[in-house]
Short mmCIF file of C-alpha atoms in Angstrom, two decimals:
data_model
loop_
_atom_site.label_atom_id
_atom_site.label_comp_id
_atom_site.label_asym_id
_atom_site.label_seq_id
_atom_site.Cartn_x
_atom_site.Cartn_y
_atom_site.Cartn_z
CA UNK A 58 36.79 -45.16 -19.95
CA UNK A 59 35.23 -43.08 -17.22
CA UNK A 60 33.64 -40.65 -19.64
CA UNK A 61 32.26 -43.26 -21.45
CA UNK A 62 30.54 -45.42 -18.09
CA UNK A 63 29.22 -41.56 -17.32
CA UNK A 64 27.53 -41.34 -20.46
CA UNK A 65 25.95 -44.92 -20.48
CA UNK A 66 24.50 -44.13 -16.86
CA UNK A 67 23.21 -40.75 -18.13
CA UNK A 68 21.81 -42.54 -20.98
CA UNK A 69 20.02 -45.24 -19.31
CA UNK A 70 18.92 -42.47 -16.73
CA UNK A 71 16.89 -41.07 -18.97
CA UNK A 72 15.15 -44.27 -20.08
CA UNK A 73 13.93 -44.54 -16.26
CA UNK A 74 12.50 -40.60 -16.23
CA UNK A 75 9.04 -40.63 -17.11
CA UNK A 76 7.99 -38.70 -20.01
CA UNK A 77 11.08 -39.03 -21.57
CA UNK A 78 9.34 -39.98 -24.61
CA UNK A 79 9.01 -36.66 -25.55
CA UNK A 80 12.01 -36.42 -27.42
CA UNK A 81 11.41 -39.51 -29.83
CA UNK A 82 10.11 -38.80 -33.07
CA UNK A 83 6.62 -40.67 -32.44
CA UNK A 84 4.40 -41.10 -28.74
CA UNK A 85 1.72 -43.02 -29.80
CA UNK A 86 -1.55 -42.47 -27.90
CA UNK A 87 -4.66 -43.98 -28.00
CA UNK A 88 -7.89 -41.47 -26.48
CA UNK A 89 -10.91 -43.87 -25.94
CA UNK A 90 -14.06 -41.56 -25.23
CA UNK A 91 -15.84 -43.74 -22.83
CA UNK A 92 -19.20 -41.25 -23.17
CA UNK A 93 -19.36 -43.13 -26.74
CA UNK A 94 -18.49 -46.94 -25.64
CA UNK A 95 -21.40 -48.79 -26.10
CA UNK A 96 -19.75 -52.19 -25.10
CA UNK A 97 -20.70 -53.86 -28.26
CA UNK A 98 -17.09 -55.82 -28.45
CA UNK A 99 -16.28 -54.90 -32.40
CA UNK A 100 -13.01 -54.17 -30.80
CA UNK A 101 -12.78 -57.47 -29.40
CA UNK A 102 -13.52 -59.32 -32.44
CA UNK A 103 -11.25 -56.94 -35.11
CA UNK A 104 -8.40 -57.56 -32.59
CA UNK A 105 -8.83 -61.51 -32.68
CA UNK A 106 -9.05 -60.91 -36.27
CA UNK A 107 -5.81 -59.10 -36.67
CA UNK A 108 -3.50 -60.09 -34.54
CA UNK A 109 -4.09 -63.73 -35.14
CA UNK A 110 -5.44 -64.39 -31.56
CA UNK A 111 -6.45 -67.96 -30.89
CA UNK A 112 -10.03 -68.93 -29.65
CA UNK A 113 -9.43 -70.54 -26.30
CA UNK A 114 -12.97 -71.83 -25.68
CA UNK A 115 -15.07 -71.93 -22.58
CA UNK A 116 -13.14 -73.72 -20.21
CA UNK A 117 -9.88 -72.23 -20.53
CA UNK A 118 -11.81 -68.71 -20.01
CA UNK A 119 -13.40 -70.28 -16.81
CA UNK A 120 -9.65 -71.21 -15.25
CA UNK A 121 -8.47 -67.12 -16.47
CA UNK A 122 -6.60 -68.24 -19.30
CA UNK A 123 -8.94 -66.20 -21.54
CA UNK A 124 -7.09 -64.59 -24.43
CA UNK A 125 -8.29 -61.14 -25.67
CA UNK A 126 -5.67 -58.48 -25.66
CA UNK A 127 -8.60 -56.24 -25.24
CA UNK A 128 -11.44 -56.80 -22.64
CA UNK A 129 -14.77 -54.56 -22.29
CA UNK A 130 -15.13 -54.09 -18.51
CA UNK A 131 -18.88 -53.79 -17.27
CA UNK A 132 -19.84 -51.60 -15.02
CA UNK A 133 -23.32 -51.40 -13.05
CA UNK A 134 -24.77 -49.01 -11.10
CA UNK A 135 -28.84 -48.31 -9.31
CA UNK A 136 -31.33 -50.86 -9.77
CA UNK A 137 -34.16 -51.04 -12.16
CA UNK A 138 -35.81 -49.21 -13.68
CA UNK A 139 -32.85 -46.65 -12.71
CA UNK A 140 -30.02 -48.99 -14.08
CA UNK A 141 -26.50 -47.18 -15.93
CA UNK A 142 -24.46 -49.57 -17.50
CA UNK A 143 -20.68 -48.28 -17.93
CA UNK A 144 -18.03 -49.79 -20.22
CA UNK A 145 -14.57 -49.28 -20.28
CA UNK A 146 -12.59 -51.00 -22.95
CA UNK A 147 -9.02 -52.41 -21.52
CA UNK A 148 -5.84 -52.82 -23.52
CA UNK A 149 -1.88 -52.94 -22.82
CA UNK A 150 -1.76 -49.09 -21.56
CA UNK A 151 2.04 -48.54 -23.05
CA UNK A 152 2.87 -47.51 -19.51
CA UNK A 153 6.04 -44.79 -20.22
CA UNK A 154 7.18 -46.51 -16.49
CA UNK A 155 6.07 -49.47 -17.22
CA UNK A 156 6.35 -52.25 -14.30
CA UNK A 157 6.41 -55.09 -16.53
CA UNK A 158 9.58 -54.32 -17.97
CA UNK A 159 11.48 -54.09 -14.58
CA UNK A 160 10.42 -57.80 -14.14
CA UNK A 161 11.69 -59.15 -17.44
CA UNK A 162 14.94 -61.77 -16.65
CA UNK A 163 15.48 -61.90 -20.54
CA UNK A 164 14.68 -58.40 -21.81
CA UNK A 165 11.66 -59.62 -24.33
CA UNK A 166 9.65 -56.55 -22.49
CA UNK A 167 11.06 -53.17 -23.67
CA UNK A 168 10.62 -49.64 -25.01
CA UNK A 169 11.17 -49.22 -28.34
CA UNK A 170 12.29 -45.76 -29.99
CA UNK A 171 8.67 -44.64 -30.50
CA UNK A 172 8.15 -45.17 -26.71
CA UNK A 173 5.71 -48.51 -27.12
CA UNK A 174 5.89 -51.26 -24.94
CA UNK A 175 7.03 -54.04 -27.07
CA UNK A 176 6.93 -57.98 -26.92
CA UNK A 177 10.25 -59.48 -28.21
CA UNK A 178 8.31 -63.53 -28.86
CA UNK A 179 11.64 -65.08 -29.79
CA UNK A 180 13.19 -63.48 -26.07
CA UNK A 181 10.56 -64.50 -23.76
CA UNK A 182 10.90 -67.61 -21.80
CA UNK A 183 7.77 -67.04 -20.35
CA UNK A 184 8.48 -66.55 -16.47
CA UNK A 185 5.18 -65.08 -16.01
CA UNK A 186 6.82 -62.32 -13.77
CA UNK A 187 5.83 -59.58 -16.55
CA UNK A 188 2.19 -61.02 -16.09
CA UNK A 189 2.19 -60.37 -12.39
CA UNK A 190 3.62 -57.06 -12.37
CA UNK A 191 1.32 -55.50 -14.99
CA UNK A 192 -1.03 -53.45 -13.26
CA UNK A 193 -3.87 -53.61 -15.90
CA UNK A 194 -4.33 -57.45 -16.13
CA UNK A 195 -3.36 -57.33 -19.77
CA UNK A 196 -0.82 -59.74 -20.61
CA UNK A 197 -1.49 -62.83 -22.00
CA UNK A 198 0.14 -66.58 -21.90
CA UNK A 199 0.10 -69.32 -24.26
CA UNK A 200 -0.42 -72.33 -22.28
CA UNK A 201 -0.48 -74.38 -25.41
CA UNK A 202 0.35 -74.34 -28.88
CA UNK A 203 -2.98 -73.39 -30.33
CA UNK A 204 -4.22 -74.78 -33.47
CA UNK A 205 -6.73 -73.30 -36.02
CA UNK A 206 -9.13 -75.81 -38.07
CA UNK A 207 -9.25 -75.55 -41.05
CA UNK A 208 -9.97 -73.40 -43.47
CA UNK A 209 -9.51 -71.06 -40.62
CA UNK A 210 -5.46 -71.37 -40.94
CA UNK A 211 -5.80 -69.23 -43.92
CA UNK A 212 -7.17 -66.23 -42.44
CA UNK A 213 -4.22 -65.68 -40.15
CA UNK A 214 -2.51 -62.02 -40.87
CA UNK A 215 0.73 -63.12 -42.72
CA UNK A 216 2.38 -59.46 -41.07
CA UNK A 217 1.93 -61.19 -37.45
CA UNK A 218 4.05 -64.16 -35.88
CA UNK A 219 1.91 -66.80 -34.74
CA UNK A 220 2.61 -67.47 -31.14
CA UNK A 221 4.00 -70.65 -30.00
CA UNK A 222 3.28 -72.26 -26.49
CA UNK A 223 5.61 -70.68 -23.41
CA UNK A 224 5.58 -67.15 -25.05
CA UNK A 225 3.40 -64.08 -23.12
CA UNK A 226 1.57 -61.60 -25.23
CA UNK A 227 -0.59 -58.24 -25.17
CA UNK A 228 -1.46 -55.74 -27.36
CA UNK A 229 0.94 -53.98 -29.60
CA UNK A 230 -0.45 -51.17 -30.88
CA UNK A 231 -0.89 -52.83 -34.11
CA UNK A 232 2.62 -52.22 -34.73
CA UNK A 233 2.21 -54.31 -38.30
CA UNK A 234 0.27 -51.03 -38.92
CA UNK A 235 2.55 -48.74 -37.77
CA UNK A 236 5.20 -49.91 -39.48
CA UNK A 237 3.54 -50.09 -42.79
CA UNK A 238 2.60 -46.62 -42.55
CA UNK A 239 6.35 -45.63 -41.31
CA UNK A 240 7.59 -47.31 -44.74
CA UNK A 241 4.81 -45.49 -46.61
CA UNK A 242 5.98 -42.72 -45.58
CA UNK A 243 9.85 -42.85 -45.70
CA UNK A 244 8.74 -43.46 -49.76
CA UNK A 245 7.30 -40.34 -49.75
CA UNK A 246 9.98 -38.58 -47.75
CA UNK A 247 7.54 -37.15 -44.55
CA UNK A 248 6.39 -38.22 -41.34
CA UNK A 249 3.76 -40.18 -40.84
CA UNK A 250 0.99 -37.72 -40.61
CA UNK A 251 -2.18 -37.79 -38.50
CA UNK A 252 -4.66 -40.60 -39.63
CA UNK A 253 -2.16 -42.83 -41.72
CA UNK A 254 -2.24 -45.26 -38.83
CA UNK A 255 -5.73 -46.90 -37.47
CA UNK A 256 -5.56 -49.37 -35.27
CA UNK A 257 -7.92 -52.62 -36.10
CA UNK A 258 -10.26 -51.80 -32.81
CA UNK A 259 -10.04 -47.84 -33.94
CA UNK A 260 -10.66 -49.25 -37.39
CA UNK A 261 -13.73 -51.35 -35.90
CA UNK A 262 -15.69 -48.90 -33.73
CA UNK A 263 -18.64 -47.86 -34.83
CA UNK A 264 -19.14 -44.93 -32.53
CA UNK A 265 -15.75 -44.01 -33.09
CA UNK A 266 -14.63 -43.97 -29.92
CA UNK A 267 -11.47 -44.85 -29.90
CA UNK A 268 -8.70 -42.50 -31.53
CA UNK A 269 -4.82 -43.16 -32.37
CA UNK A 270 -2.43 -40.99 -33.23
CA UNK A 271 0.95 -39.11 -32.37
CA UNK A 272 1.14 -36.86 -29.38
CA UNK A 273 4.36 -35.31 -30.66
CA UNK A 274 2.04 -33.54 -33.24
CA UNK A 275 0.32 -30.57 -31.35
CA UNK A 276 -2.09 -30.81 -34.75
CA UNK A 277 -3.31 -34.58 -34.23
CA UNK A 278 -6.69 -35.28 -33.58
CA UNK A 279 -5.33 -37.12 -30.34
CA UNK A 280 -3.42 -34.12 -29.02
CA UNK A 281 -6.61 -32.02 -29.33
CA UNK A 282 -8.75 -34.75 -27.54
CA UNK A 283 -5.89 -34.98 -25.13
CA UNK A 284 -6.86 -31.03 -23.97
CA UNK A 285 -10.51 -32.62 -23.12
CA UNK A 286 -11.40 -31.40 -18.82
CA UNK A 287 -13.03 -35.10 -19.26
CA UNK A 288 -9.43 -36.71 -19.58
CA UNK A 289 -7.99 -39.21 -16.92
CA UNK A 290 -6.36 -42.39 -17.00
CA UNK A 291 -6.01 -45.33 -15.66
CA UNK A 292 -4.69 -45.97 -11.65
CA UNK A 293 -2.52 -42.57 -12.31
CA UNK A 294 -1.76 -42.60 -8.58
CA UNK A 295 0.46 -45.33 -9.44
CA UNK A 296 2.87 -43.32 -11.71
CA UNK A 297 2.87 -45.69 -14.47
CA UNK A 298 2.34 -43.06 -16.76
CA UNK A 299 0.04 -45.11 -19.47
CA UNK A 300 -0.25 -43.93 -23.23
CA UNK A 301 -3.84 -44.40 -23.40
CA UNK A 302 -6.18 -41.48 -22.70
CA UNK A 303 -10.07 -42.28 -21.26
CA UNK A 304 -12.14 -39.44 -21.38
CA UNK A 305 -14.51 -39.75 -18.90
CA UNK A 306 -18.70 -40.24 -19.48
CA UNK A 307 -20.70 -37.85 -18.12
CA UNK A 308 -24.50 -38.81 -16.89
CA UNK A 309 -27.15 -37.00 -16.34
CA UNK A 310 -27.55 -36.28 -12.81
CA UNK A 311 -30.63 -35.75 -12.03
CA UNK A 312 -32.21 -39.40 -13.28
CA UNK A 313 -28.79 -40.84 -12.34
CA UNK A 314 -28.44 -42.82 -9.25
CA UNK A 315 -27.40 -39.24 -7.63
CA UNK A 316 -23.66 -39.44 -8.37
CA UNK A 317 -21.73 -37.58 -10.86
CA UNK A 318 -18.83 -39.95 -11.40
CA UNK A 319 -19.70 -41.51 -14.19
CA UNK B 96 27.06 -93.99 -6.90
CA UNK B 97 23.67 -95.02 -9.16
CA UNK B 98 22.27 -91.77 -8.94
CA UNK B 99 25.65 -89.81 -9.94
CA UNK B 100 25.85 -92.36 -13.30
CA UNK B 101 22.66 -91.09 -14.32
CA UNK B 102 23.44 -87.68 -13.85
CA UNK B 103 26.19 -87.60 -15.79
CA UNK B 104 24.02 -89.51 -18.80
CA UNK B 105 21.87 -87.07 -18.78
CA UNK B 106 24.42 -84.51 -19.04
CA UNK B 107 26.25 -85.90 -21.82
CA UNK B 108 22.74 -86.27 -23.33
CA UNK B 109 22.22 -82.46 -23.11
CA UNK B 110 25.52 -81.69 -24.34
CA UNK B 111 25.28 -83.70 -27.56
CA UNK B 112 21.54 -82.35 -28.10
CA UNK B 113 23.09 -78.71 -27.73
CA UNK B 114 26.33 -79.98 -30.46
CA UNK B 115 23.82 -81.46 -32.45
CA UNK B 116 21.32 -78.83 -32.74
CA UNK B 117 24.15 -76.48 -33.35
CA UNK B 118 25.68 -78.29 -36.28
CA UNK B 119 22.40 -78.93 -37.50
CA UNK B 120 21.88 -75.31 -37.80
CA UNK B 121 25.05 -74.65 -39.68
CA UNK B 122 24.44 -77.27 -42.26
CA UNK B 123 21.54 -74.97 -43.74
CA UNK B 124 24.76 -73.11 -45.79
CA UNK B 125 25.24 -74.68 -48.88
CA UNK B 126 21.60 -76.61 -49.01
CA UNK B 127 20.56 -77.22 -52.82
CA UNK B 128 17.30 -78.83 -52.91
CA UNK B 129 16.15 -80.26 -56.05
CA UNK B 130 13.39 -78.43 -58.13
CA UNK B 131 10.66 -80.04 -59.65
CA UNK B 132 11.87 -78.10 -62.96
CA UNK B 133 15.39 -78.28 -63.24
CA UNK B 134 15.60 -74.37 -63.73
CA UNK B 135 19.11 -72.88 -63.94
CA UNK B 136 20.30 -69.25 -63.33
CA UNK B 137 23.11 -69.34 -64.87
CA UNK B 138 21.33 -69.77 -68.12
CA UNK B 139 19.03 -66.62 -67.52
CA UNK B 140 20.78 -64.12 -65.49
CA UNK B 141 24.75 -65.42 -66.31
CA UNK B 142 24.16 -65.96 -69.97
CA UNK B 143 21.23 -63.99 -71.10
CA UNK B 144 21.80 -61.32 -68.23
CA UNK B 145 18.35 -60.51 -67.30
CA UNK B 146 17.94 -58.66 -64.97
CA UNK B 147 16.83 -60.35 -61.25
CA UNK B 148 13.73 -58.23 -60.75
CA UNK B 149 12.31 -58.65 -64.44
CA UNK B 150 11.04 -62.03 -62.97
CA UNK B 151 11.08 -61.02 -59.13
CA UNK B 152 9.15 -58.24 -59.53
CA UNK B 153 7.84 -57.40 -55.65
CA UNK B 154 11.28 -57.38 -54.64
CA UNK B 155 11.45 -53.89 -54.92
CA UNK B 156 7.91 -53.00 -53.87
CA UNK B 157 6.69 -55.65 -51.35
CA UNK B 158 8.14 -57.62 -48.36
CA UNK B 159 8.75 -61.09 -50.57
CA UNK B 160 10.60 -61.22 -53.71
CA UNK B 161 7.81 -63.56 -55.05
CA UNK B 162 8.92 -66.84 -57.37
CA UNK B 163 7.38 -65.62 -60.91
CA UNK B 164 3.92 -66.55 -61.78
CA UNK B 165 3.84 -69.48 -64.47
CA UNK B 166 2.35 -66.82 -66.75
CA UNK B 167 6.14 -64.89 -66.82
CA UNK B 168 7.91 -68.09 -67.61
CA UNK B 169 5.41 -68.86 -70.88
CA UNK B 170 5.67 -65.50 -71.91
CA UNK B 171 9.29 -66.46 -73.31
CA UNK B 172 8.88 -69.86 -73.54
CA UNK B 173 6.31 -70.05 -75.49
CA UNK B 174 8.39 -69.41 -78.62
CA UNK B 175 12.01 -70.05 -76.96
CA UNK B 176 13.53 -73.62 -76.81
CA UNK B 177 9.95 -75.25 -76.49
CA UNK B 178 11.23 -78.88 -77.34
CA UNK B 179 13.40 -79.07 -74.16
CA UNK B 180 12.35 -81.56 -72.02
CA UNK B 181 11.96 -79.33 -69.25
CA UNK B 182 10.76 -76.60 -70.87
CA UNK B 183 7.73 -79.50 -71.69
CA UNK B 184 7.28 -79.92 -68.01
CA UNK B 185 6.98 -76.17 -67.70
CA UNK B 186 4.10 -76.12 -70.88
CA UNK B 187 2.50 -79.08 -68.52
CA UNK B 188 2.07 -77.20 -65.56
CA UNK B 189 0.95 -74.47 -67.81
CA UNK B 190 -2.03 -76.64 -69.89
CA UNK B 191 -3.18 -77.69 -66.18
CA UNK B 192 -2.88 -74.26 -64.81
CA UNK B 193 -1.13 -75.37 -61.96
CA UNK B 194 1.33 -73.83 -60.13
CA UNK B 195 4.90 -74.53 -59.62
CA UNK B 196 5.81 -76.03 -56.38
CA UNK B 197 9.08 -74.66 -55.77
CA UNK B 198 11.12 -75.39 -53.06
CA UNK B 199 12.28 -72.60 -51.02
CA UNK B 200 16.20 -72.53 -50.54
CA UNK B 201 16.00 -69.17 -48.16
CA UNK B 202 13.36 -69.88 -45.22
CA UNK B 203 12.79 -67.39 -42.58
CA UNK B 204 11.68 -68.73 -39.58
CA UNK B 205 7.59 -67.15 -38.71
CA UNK B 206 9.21 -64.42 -35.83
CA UNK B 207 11.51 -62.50 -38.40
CA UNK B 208 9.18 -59.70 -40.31
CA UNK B 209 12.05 -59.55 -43.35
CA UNK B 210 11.54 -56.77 -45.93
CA UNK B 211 12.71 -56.70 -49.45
CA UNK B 212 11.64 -53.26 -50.35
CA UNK B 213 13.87 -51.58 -47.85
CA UNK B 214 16.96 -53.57 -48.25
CA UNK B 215 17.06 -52.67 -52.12
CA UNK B 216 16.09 -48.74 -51.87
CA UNK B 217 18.65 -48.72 -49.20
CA UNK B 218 21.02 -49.75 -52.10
CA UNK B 219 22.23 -53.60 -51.22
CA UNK B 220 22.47 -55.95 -54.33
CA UNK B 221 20.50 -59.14 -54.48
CA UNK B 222 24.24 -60.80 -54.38
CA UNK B 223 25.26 -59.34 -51.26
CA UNK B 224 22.79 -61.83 -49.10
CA UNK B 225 22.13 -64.25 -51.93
CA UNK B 226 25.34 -64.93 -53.53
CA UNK B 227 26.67 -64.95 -56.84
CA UNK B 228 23.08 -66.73 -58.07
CA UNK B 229 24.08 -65.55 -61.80
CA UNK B 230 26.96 -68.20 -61.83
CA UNK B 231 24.71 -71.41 -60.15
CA UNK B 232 22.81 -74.11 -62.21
CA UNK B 233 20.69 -74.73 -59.01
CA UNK B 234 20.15 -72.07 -56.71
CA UNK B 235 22.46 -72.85 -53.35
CA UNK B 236 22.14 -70.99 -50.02
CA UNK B 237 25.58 -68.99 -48.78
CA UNK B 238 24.15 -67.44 -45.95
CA UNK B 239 23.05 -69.16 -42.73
CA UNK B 240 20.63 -66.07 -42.14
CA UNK B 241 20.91 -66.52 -38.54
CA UNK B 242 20.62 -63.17 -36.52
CA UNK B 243 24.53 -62.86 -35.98
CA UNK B 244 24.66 -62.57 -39.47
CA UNK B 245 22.22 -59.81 -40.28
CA UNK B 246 22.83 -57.98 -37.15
CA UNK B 247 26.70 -57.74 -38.76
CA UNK B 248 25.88 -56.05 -42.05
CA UNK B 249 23.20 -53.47 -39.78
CA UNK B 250 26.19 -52.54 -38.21
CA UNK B 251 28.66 -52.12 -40.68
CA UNK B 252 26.11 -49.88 -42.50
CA UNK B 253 25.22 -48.21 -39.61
CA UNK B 254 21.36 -48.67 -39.78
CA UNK B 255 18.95 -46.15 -38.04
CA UNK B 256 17.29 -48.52 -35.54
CA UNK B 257 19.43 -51.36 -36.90
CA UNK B 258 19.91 -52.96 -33.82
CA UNK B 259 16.46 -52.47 -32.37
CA UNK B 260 14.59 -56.06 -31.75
CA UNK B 261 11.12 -54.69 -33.06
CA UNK B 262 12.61 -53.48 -36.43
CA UNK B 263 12.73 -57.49 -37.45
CA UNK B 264 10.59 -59.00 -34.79
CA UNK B 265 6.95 -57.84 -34.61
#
């Protein structure tokens, strides 16, 4: 009986280490080069598109119940003529520690075997507590029951559940995706290799600046951005240890407004 | 004393709600709606023994087993038993190139991201979920495909990730 509490403490001991997603099969990471962002919000729409995202309107955006799993931050710096304009695209960061998941009464937050956060919509009661414990402002709540008008039912993704009212959301990864390409690819007896899985906002970019893959694979496009001196992410200080990869913009310093962080 | 009458209403009111709503859900075993054509099973897979995926042909390929196009049914019907009554209704829908508007006897609720494909190149039979549909004149639900009940059969077959909610729920 003993041996048996040891092991289940060992076990869920190494779900709280970070990094322990190493040993899974799969560690999805997303590497957004922010030197390419151009803020034009393709992202944005392709995720609305996919995911089957209700359009809120303007005055449920004004009282912050606005509904993108993926916002463009804005960033200004100098004044005119001088003016930089920085962008930094936002999703759910697939924290390996994530602090969303300690909050969860009900367990509909949770790492799955590839390591991403996932949303259980049939679990959550919607306490709002995983809301207020993200760090990155990215979850999302249905206040309502949204409706689509029609003919605009009929362009909802049949390989995503529509959301009822009282459930919280965020990005998933496109884990439709994923998936498809995981049963692809248990047909064909392999892995899934690099570039069988594009997420809809990867998909979407037309500057390419945002690249998915597996970390796992030392040959992925992602692990070789992941080498990049420009790399950082997102409040690291925290030790949240997020799956998604910025790579910071450079500027030019000498018209710049005389800093270097850019 | 007024207060503690009420409170007790509304208790029994939640009780019988919960009853209810459980029996309710139980009730879906053994539902057999009618069809607008009065298509039997027995006839075609008990009698004639064709096999299930000559007409459900995603089954094996695609999340849905898919109800047959009209265009499958005419393909034998056109010379087979044609002065049936309901093979007429069948020729109707045909002429007005209408589909069928079958009633489905095995509804998923929107949350549960069910695959086909996997269950039959892992090897189940269409029987083993579906029951013995080769012996019914109108096709009757056995299972109450409630979670309890899948989740059983994951672990008897010990399924990689079988137990994981994101392998059904996405």
């Amino acid at each position: 009986m003993s041996g048996i509490l040891t092991k289940l403490k060992d076990k869920l001991q190494s779900y709280r280490v970070p990094g322990y997603r190493t040993k899974f099969e799969y560690k999805w990471t997303m590497v957004v080069d922010l030197d390419r962002c151009n803020g034009c919000e393709a992202c944005v729409v392709a995720c609305y598109a996919e995911n089957n995202l209700p359009v809120v309107g303007k005055r449920d955006c004004d009282i912050s119940r606005r509904f993108s799993w993926i916002r463009i931050e804005r960033y200004i710096e100098g004044e005119y003529p001088d003016v930089k304009v920085k962008f930094i695209p936002i999703m759910c960061q697939h924290c390996d520690a994530a602090p969303c998941e300690l909050g969860c009464p009900v367990y509909a937050t949770y790492h799955n075997q590839d390591g991403l956060n996932v949303q259980v919509y049939n679990r959550c009661v919607g306490t709002f507590t995983c809301a207020t414990y993200c760090t990155y402002d990215v979850r999302r709540f249905n206040w309502f029951t949204y409706k689509w008008d029609s003919p605009l039912e009929q362009q909802l993704n049949p390989d995503v559940t529509v959301r009822e009212m009282g459930v919280m959301e965020k990005c998933t990864f496109c884990i439709q995706r994923i998936r498809v390409a995981k049963d692809t690819a248990k047909d064909e007896g392999r892995k899934v290799t690099d570039g069988d899985v594009q997420t809809a906002c990867m998909q979407s970019c037309p500057t390419d600046a945002i690249t998915f893959g597996d970390l796992n694979d030392p040959n992925s496009k992602v692990s070789k951005l992941a080498k990049s001196p420009r790399r950082y992410r997102l409040l690291e200080e925290l030790n949240t240890d997020p799956s998604v990869i910025y790579l910071k913009r450079v500027m030019d310093e000498k018209k710049g407004h005389g800093s270097s962080h850019g | 004393m007024k207060n503690l009458i009420v409170n007790f209403i509304i208790l029994v009111i939640f009780v019988v709600t919960l009853g209810v709503g459980y029996l309710i859900a139980d009730q879906y075993i053994g539902r057999a709606p009618e069809q607008p054509i009065n298509f039997s099973h027995k006839i075609h897979a008990g009698t004639n023994e064709i096999p299930c995926m000559y007409c459900h042909i995603y089954a094996e390929r695609a999340k849905v087993s898919g109800a047959p196009n009209v265009q499958r049914c005419m393909g034998c019907h056109k010379i087979i038993k044609t002065e049936s009554p309901e093979i007429k209704k069948l020729a109707g829908y045909w002429e007005r190139q209408e589909p069928i508007p079958w009633i489905k006897v095995h509804n998923l609720p929107d949350h549960v991201d069910f695959t086909h494909k996997r269950h039959i190149k892992a090897g189940r039979k269409c029987q083993e979920c579906h029951g013995p549909v080769e012996t019914m004149d109108r096709v009757t639900r056995v299972a109450s495909l409630k979670m309890g009940w899948c989740l059983k059969c994951h672990a008897k077959y010990n399924v990689k990730n079988g137990r994981e909610c994101w392998t059904c729920h996405i």
